[in-house]
Tab-separated table of C-alpha atoms and ligand atoms in Angstrom:
chain	number	residue	atom	x	y	z
S	1	MET	CA	0.000	0.000	0.000
S	2	GLN	CA	0.927	3.659	-0.404
S	3	ILE	CA	0.719	5.292	3.015
S	4	LEU	CA	0.901	9.032	3.605
S	5	VAL	CA	2.020	10.039	7.110
S	6	THR	CA	2.131	13.534	8.613
S	7	ALA	CA	4.260	14.194	11.680
S	8	GLY	CA	5.543	16.836	14.033
S	9	PRO	CA	4.285	20.289	14.912
S	10	THR	CA	3.676	23.179	12.566
S	11	ARG	CA	5.230	26.576	13.132
S	12	GLU	CA	3.289	29.752	12.512
S	13	PHE	CA	5.729	32.616	12.174
S	14	ILE	CA	5.104	36.100	13.581
S	15	ASP	CA	8.371	37.451	12.161
S	16	PRO	CA	11.644	35.736	11.105
S	17	VAL	CA	12.592	34.912	14.719
S	18	ARG	CA	9.272	34.255	16.509
S	19	PHE	CA	6.640	31.608	15.979
S	20	LEU	CA	3.620	29.885	17.554
S	21	SER	CA	3.890	26.108	17.868
S	22	ASN	CA	3.304	23.194	20.260
S	23	ARG	CA	5.159	20.428	22.102
S	24	SER	CA	5.047	17.788	19.376
S	25	THR	CA	8.497	16.283	18.678
S	26	GLY	CA	7.442	14.138	15.714
S	27	LYS	CA	8.503	10.900	17.446
S	28	MET	CA	5.123	9.169	17.110
S	29	GLY	CA	4.718	10.106	13.446
S	30	TYR	CA	8.259	9.051	12.545
S	31	ALA	CA	7.666	5.749	14.382
S	32	ILE	CA	4.467	5.252	12.331
S	33	ALA	CA	6.386	5.890	9.102
S	34	GLU	CA	9.097	3.428	10.161
S	35	ALA	CA	6.604	0.732	11.195
S	36	ALA	CA	4.753	1.093	7.883
S	37	ILE	CA	8.014	0.728	5.935
S	38	ASP	CA	8.930	-2.354	8.004
S	39	ALA	CA	5.500	-3.820	7.224
S	40	GLY	CA	6.343	-3.524	3.504
S	41	HIS	CA	4.417	-0.371	2.575
S	42	SER	CA	5.537	2.531	0.414
S	43	VAL	CA	5.592	5.552	2.713
S	44	THR	CA	5.608	9.297	2.107
S	45	LEU	CA	6.344	11.384	5.195
S	46	ILE	CA	5.263	15.025	5.417
S	47	SER	CA	6.944	16.539	8.440
S	48	GLY	CA	6.812	19.775	10.337
S	49	PRO	CA	10.093	20.932	11.920
S	50	THR	CA	11.674	18.255	14.165
S	51	PHE	CA	15.165	17.267	15.295
S	52	LEU	CA	14.676	13.714	14.006
S	53	GLN	CA	16.410	11.877	11.195
S	54	PRO	CA	13.839	10.707	8.599
S	55	PRO	CA	13.576	6.893	8.452
S	56	GLU	CA	15.525	5.105	5.730
S	57	HIS	CA	13.685	3.716	2.706
S	58	LEU	CA	10.933	6.344	2.583
S	59	HIS	CA	9.326	6.699	-0.828
S	60	ALA	CA	9.375	10.483	-0.335
S	61	PHE	CA	10.092	13.004	2.411
S	62	ARG	CA	8.503	16.465	2.339
S	63	PRO	CA	9.539	18.917	5.063
S	64	VAL	CA	7.029	21.705	5.700
S	65	VAL	CA	6.788	24.506	8.236
S	66	SER	CA	3.267	25.903	8.524
S	67	ALA	CA	-0.216	24.380	8.549
S	68	LEU	CA	-0.920	25.925	5.128
S	69	GLU	CA	2.204	24.271	3.699
S	70	MET	CA	1.200	20.961	5.291
S	71	LEU	CA	-2.259	21.205	3.717
S	72	ASP	CA	-0.681	21.853	0.285
S	73	ALA	CA	1.623	18.847	0.651
S	74	VAL	CA	-1.202	16.545	1.812
S	75	GLN	CA	-3.339	17.645	-1.151
S	76	GLN	CA	-0.431	16.943	-3.483
S	77	PHE	CA	0.367	13.432	-2.232
S	78	LEU	CA	-3.112	12.194	-1.267
S	79	PRO	CA	-4.304	11.207	-4.776
S	80	VAL	CA	-1.788	8.329	-4.947
S	81	ALA	CA	-2.253	7.218	-1.313
S	82	ASP	CA	-4.369	4.314	-0.057
S	83	ALA	CA	-4.212	5.510	3.540
S	84	LEU	CA	-3.432	8.686	5.462
S	85	VAL	CA	-2.156	8.772	9.039
S	86	MET	CA	-2.492	12.333	10.418
S	87	THR	CA	-0.116	12.249	13.359
S	88	ALA	CA	0.859	15.920	12.979
S	89	ALA	CA	-0.025	18.409	15.697
S	90	VAL	CA	-1.301	21.126	13.402
S	91	ALA	CA	-1.454	24.619	14.927
S	92	ASP	CA	-5.079	25.718	14.973
S	93	PHE	CA	-4.272	29.419	14.503
S	94	ARG	CA	-1.649	31.564	12.791
S	95	PRO	CA	-0.822	35.249	13.250
S	96	ALA	CA	-3.029	37.429	11.048
S	97	ARG	CA	0.087	39.258	9.907
S	98	ARG	CA	3.602	37.944	9.302
S	99	PHE	CA	6.360	40.552	9.378
S	100	ASP	CA	9.297	39.986	7.006
S	101	ARG	CA	11.783	41.558	9.428
S	102	LYS	CA	12.260	41.169	13.162
S	103	CYS	CA	9.806	43.313	15.103
S	104	HIS	CA	10.809	45.288	18.141
S	105	LYS	CA	8.571	44.540	21.092
S	106	GLY	CA	6.877	47.936	20.903
S	107	GLU	CA	5.692	47.169	17.379
S	108	LEU	CA	4.057	43.886	18.392
S	109	GLY	CA	1.881	45.359	21.093
S	110	SER	CA	0.357	43.271	23.872
S	111	THR	CA	-2.228	41.401	21.802
S	112	LEU	CA	-1.568	39.228	18.795
S	113	GLU	CA	-4.298	38.933	16.203
S	114	LEU	CA	-4.792	35.349	15.060
S	115	VAL	CA	-6.704	33.763	12.210
S	116	PRO	CA	-7.804	30.109	12.147
S	117	ASN	CA	-5.807	27.615	10.115
S	118	PRO	CA	-7.729	25.194	7.937
S	119	ASP	CA	-8.553	21.837	9.477
S	120	ILE	CA	-6.541	19.616	7.116
S	121	LEU	CA	-8.716	16.526	7.645
S	122	ALA	CA	-11.865	18.552	7.008
S	123	ALA	CA	-10.384	20.214	3.929
S	124	ILE	CA	-9.439	16.911	2.276
S	125	ARG	CA	-12.553	15.002	3.289
S	126	PRO	CA	-14.129	15.418	-0.171
S	127	LEU	CA	-11.073	13.602	-1.621
S	128	LYS	CA	-11.295	10.668	0.793
S	129	GLU	CA	-13.187	8.208	-1.436
S	130	HIS	CA	-11.949	4.658	-0.624
S	131	ARG	CA	-8.960	5.887	1.374
S	132	PHE	CA	-8.441	4.856	5.006
S	133	PHE	CA	-7.976	7.877	7.292
S	134	VAL	CA	-6.363	7.637	10.728
S	135	GLY	CA	-6.390	10.600	13.119
S	136	PHE	CA	-4.751	11.259	16.460
S	137	ALA	CA	-6.275	12.899	19.525
S	138	ALA	CA	-3.872	14.107	22.203
S	139	GLU	CA	-6.087	15.090	25.114
S	140	THR	CA	-5.772	16.107	28.746
S	141	ASN	CA	-9.359	15.361	29.892
S	142	ASP	CA	-12.452	13.462	28.740
S	143	VAL	CA	-10.024	11.582	26.498
S	144	LEU	CA	-12.276	8.891	25.045
S	145	ALA	CA	-15.333	11.112	24.651
S	146	SER	CA	-13.278	13.792	22.851
S	147	ALA	CA	-11.623	11.201	20.620
S	148	ALA	CA	-14.959	9.572	19.759
S	149	GLU	CA	-16.384	12.989	18.867
S	150	LYS	CA	-13.364	13.691	16.598
S	151	LEU	CA	-13.630	10.237	14.972
S	152	HIS	CA	-17.197	11.069	13.997
S	153	ARG	CA	-16.770	14.808	13.219
S	154	LYS	CA	-13.711	14.235	11.017
S	155	GLY	CA	-15.163	11.170	9.249
S	156	LEU	CA	-12.207	8.981	10.269
S	157	ASP	CA	-11.828	5.192	10.047
S	158	LEU	CA	-9.622	5.007	13.137
S	159	ILE	CA	-8.510	7.424	15.836
S	160	VAL	CA	-5.618	7.018	18.225
S	161	ALA	CA	-6.380	8.668	21.553
S	162	ASN	CA	-3.961	9.404	24.325
S	163	ASP	CA	-4.006	11.222	27.617
S	164	VAL	CA	-0.895	13.367	27.438
S	165	THR	CA	-0.978	14.009	31.192
S	166	GLN	CA	-0.280	10.331	31.992
S	167	PRO	CA	3.346	9.487	32.827
S	168	GLY	CA	4.794	7.516	29.902
S	169	ALA	CA	2.372	8.979	27.349
S	170	GLY	CA	2.346	11.927	25.009
S	171	PHE	CA	4.975	14.504	24.207
S	172	GLU	CA	8.765	14.192	24.529
S	173	THR	CA	8.607	10.567	25.710
S	174	ASP	CA	9.784	7.360	24.025
S	175	THR	CA	6.705	5.477	25.230
S	176	ASN	CA	3.001	5.933	24.755
S	177	ILE	CA	-0.299	4.634	26.126
S	178	VAL	CA	-3.025	4.808	23.497
S	179	THR	CA	-6.584	3.711	22.889
S	180	LEU	CA	-7.722	2.847	19.369
S	181	LEU	CA	-11.288	3.748	18.422
S	182	ALA	CA	-12.980	2.750	15.175
S	183	PRO	CA	-16.612	3.252	14.190
S	184	ASN	CA	-18.828	0.437	15.517
S	185	ALA	CA	-15.993	-1.315	17.375
S	186	THR	CA	-15.101	-1.566	21.039
S	187	ALA	CA	-12.224	0.593	22.197
S	188	GLU	CA	-8.841	-1.159	22.272
S	189	THR	CA	-6.474	0.180	24.934
S	190	LEU	CA	-2.837	-0.784	24.462
S	191	PRO	CA	-0.481	-1.056	27.427
S	192	MET	CA	2.452	1.311	27.866
S	193	LEU	CA	4.696	0.456	24.918
S	194	SER	CA	7.597	2.089	23.160
S	195	LYS	CA	6.471	4.467	20.412
S	196	ALA	CA	7.956	1.952	17.928
S	197	GLU	CA	5.784	-0.883	19.313
S	198	THR	CA	2.740	1.390	19.536
S	199	ALA	CA	3.273	2.305	15.885
S	200	GLN	CA	3.494	-1.379	14.872
S	201	ARG	CA	0.192	-2.075	16.637
S	202	ILE	CA	-1.484	0.911	14.929
S	203	ILE	CA	-0.284	-0.210	11.481
S	204	ALA	CA	-1.439	-3.804	12.209
S	205	ARG	CA	-4.885	-2.549	13.295
S	206	MET	CA	-5.127	-0.347	10.209
S	207	GLU	CA	-4.270	-3.310	7.961
S	208	ALA	CA	-6.862	-5.468	9.752
S	209	GLU	CA	-9.587	-2.810	9.383
S	210	MET	CA	-8.762	-2.397	5.681
S	211	GLN	CA	-8.933	-6.192	5.172
S	212	LYS	CA	-12.495	-6.187	6.546
S	213	ARG	CA	-13.722	-3.920	3.744
T	1	LIG	N1	-5.922	18.127	12.467
T	1	LIG	C1	-5.947	18.598	11.171
T	1	LIG	N2	-5.938	19.950	10.937
T	1	LIG	C2	-5.938	20.826	11.962
T	1	LIG	C3	-5.950	20.357	13.304
T	1	LIG	C4	-5.925	18.996	13.525
T	1	LIG	O1	-5.976	17.784	10.238
T	1	LIG	N3	-5.938	22.139	11.700
T	1	LIG	C5	-5.897	16.662	12.697
T	1	LIG	C6	-4.732	16.188	13.553
T	1	LIG	O2	-3.605	15.854	12.765
T	1	LIG	C7	-5.315	14.968	14.242
T	1	LIG	C8	-6.813	15.296	14.371
T	1	LIG	O3	-7.068	16.336	13.418
T	1	LIG	O4	-5.183	13.795	13.498
T	1	LIG	C9	-7.221	15.770	15.732
T	1	LIG	O5	-6.428	16.874	16.090
T	1	LIG	P1	-6.854	17.856	17.266
T	1	LIG	O6	-5.863	18.983	17.341
T	1	LIG	O7	-7.095	17.045	18.480
T	1	LIG	O8	-8.247	18.353	16.654
T	1	LIG	P2	-8.970	19.718	16.641
T	1	LIG	O9	-9.980	19.639	15.547
T	1	LIG	O10	-7.980	20.842	16.584
T	1	LIG	O11	-9.747	19.681	17.999
T	1	LIG	P3	-9.810	20.629	19.284
T	1	LIG	O12	-11.213	21.141	19.242
T	1	LIG	O13	-9.548	19.692	20.422
T	1	LIG	O14	-8.775	21.718	19.118
């Protein structure tokens, strides 16, 4: 299969030295890409800025910075993909104005005007067709209810939920504790596993769900 994976944070620049972003390191997304390659798939990785080395044997690697660039890249690669795994932590807002030179603090003022970024999954939903879409939901409260709502709202085939406040789960760790939710299936909670093992289990579940079709 051709699998498209997005990973890492996006950065939304205010000026050449300042940006809005989040705590994503890209580890989970890179582990997904690696597990998919190991399972014999052809993998394209679209990545926001990370300090990670892209896995070997990718079909293609596309570094991006902002949510708008990530949307462009997803739209470009999606037509040839059988499945999309949206691991990226896309910034929901960007500054309304981006300065092309460094601003002095007086120029920025004390409030920053933001505009919403597109929801990438929502924007590409009309192109979904037969494709299998996996989303991620990093939550701090009401984890399963929020993930179930996102599964439905975003029209996903599988969502990977995690409580990022739990020790051993979430950002900047090498382990994760996730629950897999699919429409009309009981939730499957995996034990604390390395991100590599978690990724293998997610790819295996995705393959199993696609087999059922
Ligand atoms: N996502 C996306 N485009 C965005 C934001 C999120 O495609 N602009 C994707 C993420 O990659 C992830 C899923 O949507 O797979 C859920 O992300 P999350 O940030 O939890 O969703 P939001 O819609 O931003 O929900 P919330 O109301 O919790 O901010």
